[in-house]
Tab-separated table of C-alpha atoms in Angstrom:
chain	number	residue	atom	x	y	z
B	1	MET	CA	17.856	61.576	20.525
B	2	VAL	CA	20.086	61.574	17.450
B	3	THR	CA	23.860	61.801	18.290
B	4	ILE	CA	26.860	62.779	16.177
B	5	ALA	CA	27.920	59.258	16.368
B	6	ASP	CA	24.563	58.196	14.706
B	7	VAL	CA	25.287	60.868	11.899
B	8	ALA	CA	28.843	59.494	11.441
B	9	ARG	CA	27.595	55.811	11.036
B	10	HIS	CA	24.895	56.845	8.516
B	11	ALA	CA	27.410	58.823	6.615
B	12	GLY	CA	30.193	56.340	6.814
B	13	VAL	CA	32.628	58.789	8.319
B	14	ALA	CA	34.287	59.335	11.662
B	15	PRO	CA	32.627	61.330	14.319
B	16	SER	CA	35.422	63.857	14.070
B	17	THR	CA	34.717	64.482	10.335
B	18	VAL	CA	30.933	65.121	11.306
B	19	SER	CA	32.068	67.784	13.877
B	20	TYR	CA	34.706	69.344	11.162
B	21	ALA	CA	31.900	69.365	8.537
B	22	LEU	CA	29.440	71.229	10.960
B	23	THR	CA	31.901	73.743	12.616
B	24	GLY	CA	34.236	74.323	9.660
B	25	ARG	CA	37.201	74.074	12.100
B	26	ARG	CA	39.167	71.766	9.672
B	27	SER	CA	38.917	71.553	5.813
B	28	ILE	CA	37.279	68.444	4.405
B	29	SER	CA	36.234	67.623	0.860
B	30	GLN	CA	32.982	69.229	-0.538
B	31	ALA	CA	31.879	65.628	-1.344
B	32	THR	CA	32.203	64.274	2.444
B	33	LYS	CA	30.547	67.550	3.626
B	34	ALA	CA	27.579	67.060	1.439
B	35	ARG	CA	27.341	63.374	2.491
B	36	VAL	CA	27.435	64.725	6.246
B	37	GLU	CA	24.813	67.409	5.641
B	38	ALA	CA	22.666	64.744	3.876
B	39	SER	CA	22.732	62.589	6.765
B	40	VAL	CA	22.059	65.339	9.352
B	41	ARG	CA	18.767	66.068	7.182
B	42	ALA	CA	17.917	62.621	6.911
B	43	LEU	CA	18.173	61.838	10.657
B	44	GLY	CA	16.995	65.300	11.911
B	45	TYR	CA	20.095	65.801	13.999
B	46	HIS	CA	20.397	69.167	16.037
B	47	PRO	CA	23.757	70.240	17.280
B	48	HIS	CA	23.946	70.619	21.043
B	49	ALA	CA	23.553	74.533	21.956
B	50	GLY	CA	26.627	74.478	24.001
B	51	ALA	CA	28.594	73.106	20.865
B	52	ARG	CA	27.146	75.803	18.476
B	53	SER	CA	28.190	78.333	21.075
B	54	LEU	CA	31.790	77.056	21.186
B	55	ALA	CA	31.917	76.702	17.505
B	56	SER	CA	30.867	80.179	16.670
B	57	ASN	CA	32.238	81.852	19.573
B	58	ARG	CA	28.854	83.177	20.719
B	59	ALA	CA	26.974	82.773	23.856
B	60	ASN	CA	23.632	82.626	21.982
B	61	VAL	CA	22.144	84.990	24.553
B	62	LEU	CA	20.803	88.582	24.028
B	63	ALA	CA	20.516	90.845	26.963
B	64	LEU	CA	17.249	92.991	27.107
B	65	VAL	CA	18.176	96.006	29.546
B	66	LEU	CA	14.787	97.152	30.990
B	67	PRO	CA	15.382	98.924	34.288
B	68	MET	CA	12.418	98.881	36.718
B	69	ARG	CA	11.593	102.651	37.382
B	70	GLU	CA	8.836	104.451	38.967
B	71	GLY	CA	5.958	105.350	36.474
B	72	MET	CA	6.583	102.297	34.326
B	73	HIS	CA	3.298	100.386	33.381
B	74	MET	CA	4.383	96.664	33.699
B	75	PRO	CA	1.746	94.840	31.782
B	76	VAL	CA	2.774	96.713	28.620
B	77	MET	CA	6.402	96.270	29.401
B	78	MET	CA	5.865	92.474	29.737
B	79	GLN	CA	4.405	92.690	26.294
B	80	PHE	CA	7.892	94.007	25.117
B	81	VAL	CA	9.636	91.212	26.948
B	82	VAL	CA	7.456	88.489	25.450
B	83	ALA	CA	7.994	89.733	22.074
B	84	VAL	CA	11.701	90.090	22.242
B	85	ALA	CA	11.857	86.570	23.922
B	86	SER	CA	9.822	84.871	21.275
B	87	ALA	CA	11.766	86.549	18.444
B	88	ALA	CA	15.029	85.655	19.925
B	89	ARG	CA	13.993	82.067	20.124
B	90	ARG	CA	13.252	82.017	16.399
B	91	HIS	CA	17.063	82.980	16.087
B	92	GLU	CA	17.949	80.214	18.662
B	93	HIS	CA	18.983	82.720	21.165
B	94	ASP	CA	17.815	83.021	24.783
B	95	VAL	CA	17.242	86.406	26.461
B	96	LEU	CA	18.850	87.643	29.777
B	97	LEU	CA	16.568	90.150	31.249
B	98	VAL	CA	18.376	93.073	33.069
B	99	THR	CA	16.039	94.837	35.505
B	100	ALA	CA	18.474	96.624	37.821
B	101	ASP	CA	18.717	100.553	37.284
B	102	GLN	CA	22.506	100.643	37.122
B	103	GLY	CA	22.804	103.288	34.152
B	104	ALA	CA	26.050	103.183	32.355
B	105	ALA	CA	27.911	100.996	34.932
B	106	GLY	CA	25.181	98.360	34.415
B	107	LEU	CA	25.588	98.356	30.914
B	108	ARG	CA	29.525	97.656	30.990
B	109	ARG	CA	28.905	95.023	33.678
B	110	VAL	CA	26.642	93.049	31.328
B	111	ALA	CA	28.729	93.557	28.154
B	112	GLY	CA	32.021	92.647	29.859
B	113	SER	CA	30.619	89.368	31.275
B	114	ALA	CA	30.792	87.566	27.962
B	115	GLN	CA	27.561	86.302	28.735
B	116	VAL	CA	25.493	87.942	26.069
B	117	ASP	CA	26.255	88.573	22.175
B	118	GLY	CA	24.474	91.876	22.256
B	119	LEU	CA	22.198	94.274	23.980
B	120	LEU	CA	18.544	95.528	23.597
B	121	VAL	CA	17.980	98.694	25.588
B	122	MET	CA	14.577	99.979	26.728
B	123	ASP	CA	13.457	103.135	28.553
B	124	VAL	CA	15.509	105.260	26.595
B	125	GLU	CA	16.024	109.159	27.693
B	126	MET	CA	16.562	112.087	25.746
B	127	HIS	CA	19.940	112.564	27.288
B	128	ASP	CA	20.688	108.891	28.408
B	129	GLU	CA	23.783	108.406	30.158
B	130	ARG	CA	23.920	104.876	28.649
B	131	VAL	CA	24.361	106.183	25.190
B	132	PRO	CA	28.024	106.956	25.126
B	133	VAL	CA	28.816	103.644	26.714
B	134	LEU	CA	26.860	101.994	23.784
B	135	ARG	CA	29.018	103.632	21.401
B	136	GLU	CA	32.160	102.335	23.149
B	137	LEU	CA	31.146	98.607	23.582
B	138	ASP	CA	32.413	95.863	21.595
B	139	ARG	CA	28.875	94.279	21.693
B	140	PRO	CA	26.443	95.487	19.158
B	141	SER	CA	23.270	97.133	20.551
B	142	VAL	CA	19.896	98.360	19.542
B	143	LEU	CA	17.507	100.685	21.382
B	144	ILE	CA	13.907	100.502	21.607
B	145	GLY	CA	13.420	104.266	21.645
B	146	PHE	CA	16.078	106.917	20.758
B	147	PRO	CA	17.860	109.720	22.471
B	148	ALA	CA	18.299	113.215	21.224
B	149	ASP	CA	21.670	112.304	19.884
B	150	ALA	CA	21.241	109.140	18.027
B	151	ALA	CA	24.504	109.414	16.034
B	152	ARG	CA	26.133	105.852	15.588
B	153	LEU	CA	23.203	104.092	17.272
B	154	THR	CA	20.554	101.698	15.990
B	155	CYS	CA	17.120	102.553	17.159
B	156	VAL	CA	13.529	101.433	16.652
B	157	ASP	CA	10.584	103.065	17.888
B	158	LEU	CA	6.812	104.007	17.326
B	159	ASP	CA	6.939	107.484	15.835
B	160	PHE	CA	5.239	108.936	19.135
B	161	ALA	CA	5.470	112.671	17.958
B	162	GLU	CA	3.322	111.653	15.058
B	163	ALA	CA	1.130	109.553	17.352
B	164	GLY	CA	0.247	112.599	19.432
B	165	ALA	CA	-0.273	114.646	16.159
B	166	ARG	CA	-2.816	111.781	14.741
B	167	CYS	CA	-4.748	112.115	17.948
B	168	VAL	CA	-5.271	115.791	17.656
B	169	ASP	CA	-6.090	115.582	14.030
B	170	HIS	CA	-8.768	112.880	14.419
B	171	LEU	CA	-10.343	115.149	17.218
B	172	ALA	CA	-10.054	118.457	15.071
B	173	ASP	CA	-11.632	116.608	12.227
B	174	LEU	CA	-14.497	115.843	14.506
B	175	GLY	CA	-15.024	119.326	15.314
B	176	HIS	CA	-13.311	119.502	18.536
B	177	THR	CA	-11.595	123.034	19.472
B	178	SER	CA	-10.414	122.513	22.866
B	179	VAL	CA	-8.427	119.278	23.617
B	180	ALA	CA	-6.211	118.285	26.432
B	181	LEU	CA	-3.208	115.547	26.869
B	182	ILE	CA	-3.167	113.482	30.161
B	183	GLY	CA	0.198	112.374	29.952
B	184	ALA	CA	2.510	109.805	31.787
B	185	PRO	CA	3.355	110.116	35.389
B	186	ARG	CA	5.320	113.279	36.563
B	187	ALA	CA	8.508	110.932	37.266
B	188	VAL	CA	8.438	109.815	33.482
B	189	TYR	CA	8.815	113.428	32.340
B	190	GLN	CA	11.484	114.139	35.086
B	191	ARG	CA	13.630	111.454	33.777
B	192	ASP	CA	13.520	112.989	30.202
B	193	THR	CA	12.055	109.758	28.904
B	194	GLY	CA	12.068	110.176	25.023
B	195	TYR	CA	8.479	108.590	24.240
B	196	ALA	CA	6.709	110.850	26.670
B	197	HIS	CA	8.383	114.183	25.438
B	198	ARG	CA	7.860	113.232	21.731
B	199	THR	CA	4.226	112.542	22.191
B	200	MET	CA	3.698	115.789	24.090
B	201	ALA	CA	5.670	117.601	21.374
B	202	GLY	CA	3.778	116.229	18.643
B	203	PHE	CA	0.327	116.759	20.394
B	204	SER	CA	1.071	120.430	20.855
B	205	ALA	CA	2.532	120.949	17.418
B	206	ALA	CA	-0.532	119.513	15.872
B	207	ALA	CA	-2.924	121.594	18.034
B	208	MET	CA	-1.002	124.874	16.939
B	209	ARG	CA	-1.205	123.676	13.264
B	210	ARG	CA	-4.758	123.078	13.483
B	211	GLY	CA	-5.763	126.043	15.475
B	212	VAL	CA	-7.013	123.992	18.451
B	213	SER	CA	-6.840	125.288	22.141
B	214	SER	CA	-4.628	122.571	24.162
B	215	THR	CA	-3.160	122.003	27.332
B	216	THR	CA	-0.894	119.048	28.699
B	217	VAL	CA	-0.784	117.626	32.227
B	218	PRO	CA	0.955	114.542	33.638
B	219	THR	CA	-0.761	112.401	36.053
B	220	ASP	CA	0.021	109.391	38.261
B	221	ALA	CA	-1.938	106.325	37.705
B	222	ASP	CA	-3.711	106.024	41.218
B	223	HIS	CA	-7.477	106.836	41.163
B	224	GLU	CA	-7.049	109.689	43.407
B	225	SER	CA	-4.458	111.312	41.402
B	226	VAL	CA	-6.602	110.747	38.118
B	227	HIS	CA	-9.685	112.149	39.818
B	228	ARG	CA	-7.520	115.250	40.829
B	229	THR	CA	-6.049	115.737	37.384
B	230	VAL	CA	-9.343	115.209	35.463
B	231	SER	CA	-11.584	117.484	37.742
B	232	GLY	CA	-8.821	120.008	37.762
B	233	LEU	CA	-8.729	120.200	33.904
B	234	LEU	CA	-12.481	120.498	33.647
B	235	GLU	CA	-12.500	123.327	36.277
B	236	ARG	CA	-9.784	125.437	34.473
B	237	HIS	CA	-11.056	124.576	31.026
B	238	PRO	CA	-14.926	124.252	31.021
B	239	GLN	CA	-14.693	124.337	27.188
B	240	LEU	CA	-12.820	121.146	26.961
B	241	THR	CA	-14.512	118.501	24.862
B	242	GLY	CA	-11.653	116.110	23.942
B	243	LEU	CA	-9.032	114.113	25.830
B	244	VAL	CA	-5.866	112.357	24.739
B	245	VAL	CA	-4.670	109.756	27.367
B	246	HIS	CA	-1.106	108.622	26.996
B	247	ASN	CA	-0.942	106.626	30.393
B	248	GLU	CA	-1.984	103.032	30.047
B	249	ALA	CA	-2.304	102.430	33.897
B	250	ALA	CA	-4.587	105.569	34.115
B	251	LEU	CA	-7.146	104.749	31.276
B	252	GLY	CA	-9.819	102.898	33.334
B	253	SER	CA	-9.613	105.602	36.125
B	254	VAL	CA	-10.215	108.319	33.453
B	255	VAL	CA	-13.131	106.722	32.071
B	256	GLU	CA	-14.569	106.101	35.545
B	257	VAL	CA	-13.867	109.666	36.689
B	258	LEU	CA	-15.704	111.298	33.724
B	259	ARG	CA	-18.553	109.076	34.579
B	260	VAL	CA	-18.729	110.300	38.240
B	261	LEU	CA	-18.219	113.782	37.066
B	262	GLY	CA	-21.242	113.464	34.712
B	263	ARG	CA	-19.297	113.521	31.473
B	264	ARG	CA	-20.783	111.242	29.006
B	265	VAL	CA	-18.200	109.529	26.708
B	266	PRO	CA	-18.404	110.316	23.687
B	267	ASP	CA	-21.541	112.725	23.818
B	268	ASP	CA	-19.817	115.178	26.277
B	269	MET	CA	-16.015	114.133	26.251
B	270	ALA	CA	-14.337	112.567	23.373
B	271	LEU	CA	-11.514	110.141	24.405
B	272	VAL	CA	-8.548	108.889	22.544
B	273	ALA	CA	-5.848	106.755	23.983
B	274	ILE	CA	-2.284	105.893	23.166
B	275	CYS	CA	-2.047	102.240	24.108
B	276	PRO	CA	-1.940	98.586	22.939
B	277	ASP	CA	-5.182	97.593	21.067
B	278	ASP	CA	-6.391	94.999	23.576
B	279	GLN	CA	-6.414	97.508	26.475
B	280	ALA	CA	-8.536	100.018	24.304
B	281	GLU	CA	-10.934	97.278	23.379
B	282	ARG	CA	-11.509	96.041	26.938
B	283	LEU	CA	-12.883	99.297	28.355
B	284	ASN	CA	-16.400	100.587	28.137
B	285	PRO	CA	-16.906	102.321	25.705
B	286	ALA	CA	-14.232	100.798	23.709
B	287	LEU	CA	-11.561	103.614	23.014
B	288	THR	CA	-10.402	105.251	19.840
B	289	SER	CA	-6.719	104.675	20.090
B	290	VAL	CA	-3.482	104.848	18.429
B	291	HIS	CA	-1.740	101.504	18.851
B	292	VAL	CA	1.520	100.912	20.850
B	293	PRO	CA	2.926	97.813	18.696
B	294	ALA	CA	5.097	96.059	21.430
B	295	GLU	CA	5.202	92.713	19.669
B	296	GLN	CA	6.194	94.507	16.165
B	297	LEU	CA	8.713	96.691	17.971
B	298	GLY	CA	10.173	93.753	19.967
B	299	HIS	CA	10.351	91.688	16.767
B	300	HIS	CA	12.100	94.383	14.724
B	301	ALA	CA	14.532	95.158	17.510
B	302	VAL	CA	15.839	91.665	17.578
B	303	ALA	CA	15.926	91.400	13.792
B	304	LEU	CA	18.049	94.420	13.877
B	305	LEU	CA	20.331	93.192	16.511
B	306	MET	CA	20.802	89.742	14.720
B	307	ALA	CA	21.605	91.508	11.492
B	308	LYS	CA	24.356	93.556	13.231
B	309	LEU	CA	25.740	90.162	14.842
B	310	ASN	CA	25.899	89.093	11.229
B	311	ARG	CA	27.538	91.995	10.140
B	312	ALA	CA	24.759	92.931	7.776
B	313	PRO	CA	23.866	96.709	7.135
B	314	THR	CA	21.174	98.145	9.223
B	315	PRO	CA	19.330	101.515	9.244
B	316	ALA	CA	20.351	103.886	11.961
B	317	LEU	CA	16.676	104.793	12.804
B	318	THR	CA	13.445	103.001	12.189
B	319	LEU	CA	10.232	104.585	13.152
B	320	LEU	CA	7.031	102.748	12.715
B	321	PRO	CA	4.185	104.921	11.675
B	322	PRO	CA	1.275	105.067	14.114
B	323	ARG	CA	-2.184	103.337	13.188
B	324	LEU	CA	-5.465	105.224	14.811
B	325	THR	CA	-8.550	102.945	15.043
B	326	ASP	CA	-11.714	104.727	15.478
B	327	ARG	CA	-13.905	103.186	18.151
B	328	ASP	CA	-16.935	104.318	20.432
B	329	SER	CA	-15.139	106.853	22.292
B	330	THR	CA	-14.999	109.642	19.727
B	331	ARG	CA	-17.933	111.101	17.738
B	332	SER	CA	-18.464	114.120	15.264
B	333	ARG	CA	-19.679	117.241	17.037
B	334	ALA	CA	-21.561	118.310	13.838
């Protein structure tokens, strides 16, 4: 491993001069600085992470605040974690994963520890108690999701309202006149989680705009709950021909329950999911879906946070447009 002493010998200067050139803690001539930088490049020297932290007064760590709560689908959550970690690594930062559900107090504890440079916050509620704290902290933050009042915050998310609307428009274009949204577990709505409410709002508004009969129901992800939800929908709405499912953990059970109940997909029941593409493609039939871009959201959130750390201007709200992919679970009724 190349050391600072090796760089000093190669450049013909003292090790302390190399340190000054790399950290900027003391003024040196431009010619000497250029000679040191040329030696650094020639030898492939990489400063120790701890030295870089001391020099920049940074911890080189980002906190990802992802409280483990009822109704969360962990495989999709882990896609966000991996995306954030890989993006942070490209910026030479590590990630501290904070999973305790400690609300505002937890944010203050993490931000006050001097262990992190900034915070990425997930599972954002419409009236999230953490929001006032984020506005007060001396650490920059980015929310993956956004609350009802996003003033003085930096947020990035999929446009879930438009995602719900795109699903309805797709079904209406195919000739469906009665559709239902099978949503997240009841606990997610009771927490006032933003993405779930916005999907429902977009779905309902689009159904009204298109003159389509619609209903919305939450469901827990276990097979028995899904069976009860789907069979209940079909009993109450026998004219129903299209389902939108915004509950990744329930998707497999929805497909199986429809089969057991004698409803063929897509001949008798069209099915559209809001989920990552890989999950939609694994099922049989492959599901028409609006993609949840966990990787893109994670990378975008880290880029925004790094920009804030570097005091660069950032947009207050970034909404990624939804992308619907037509697969085997929907078909024209003409």
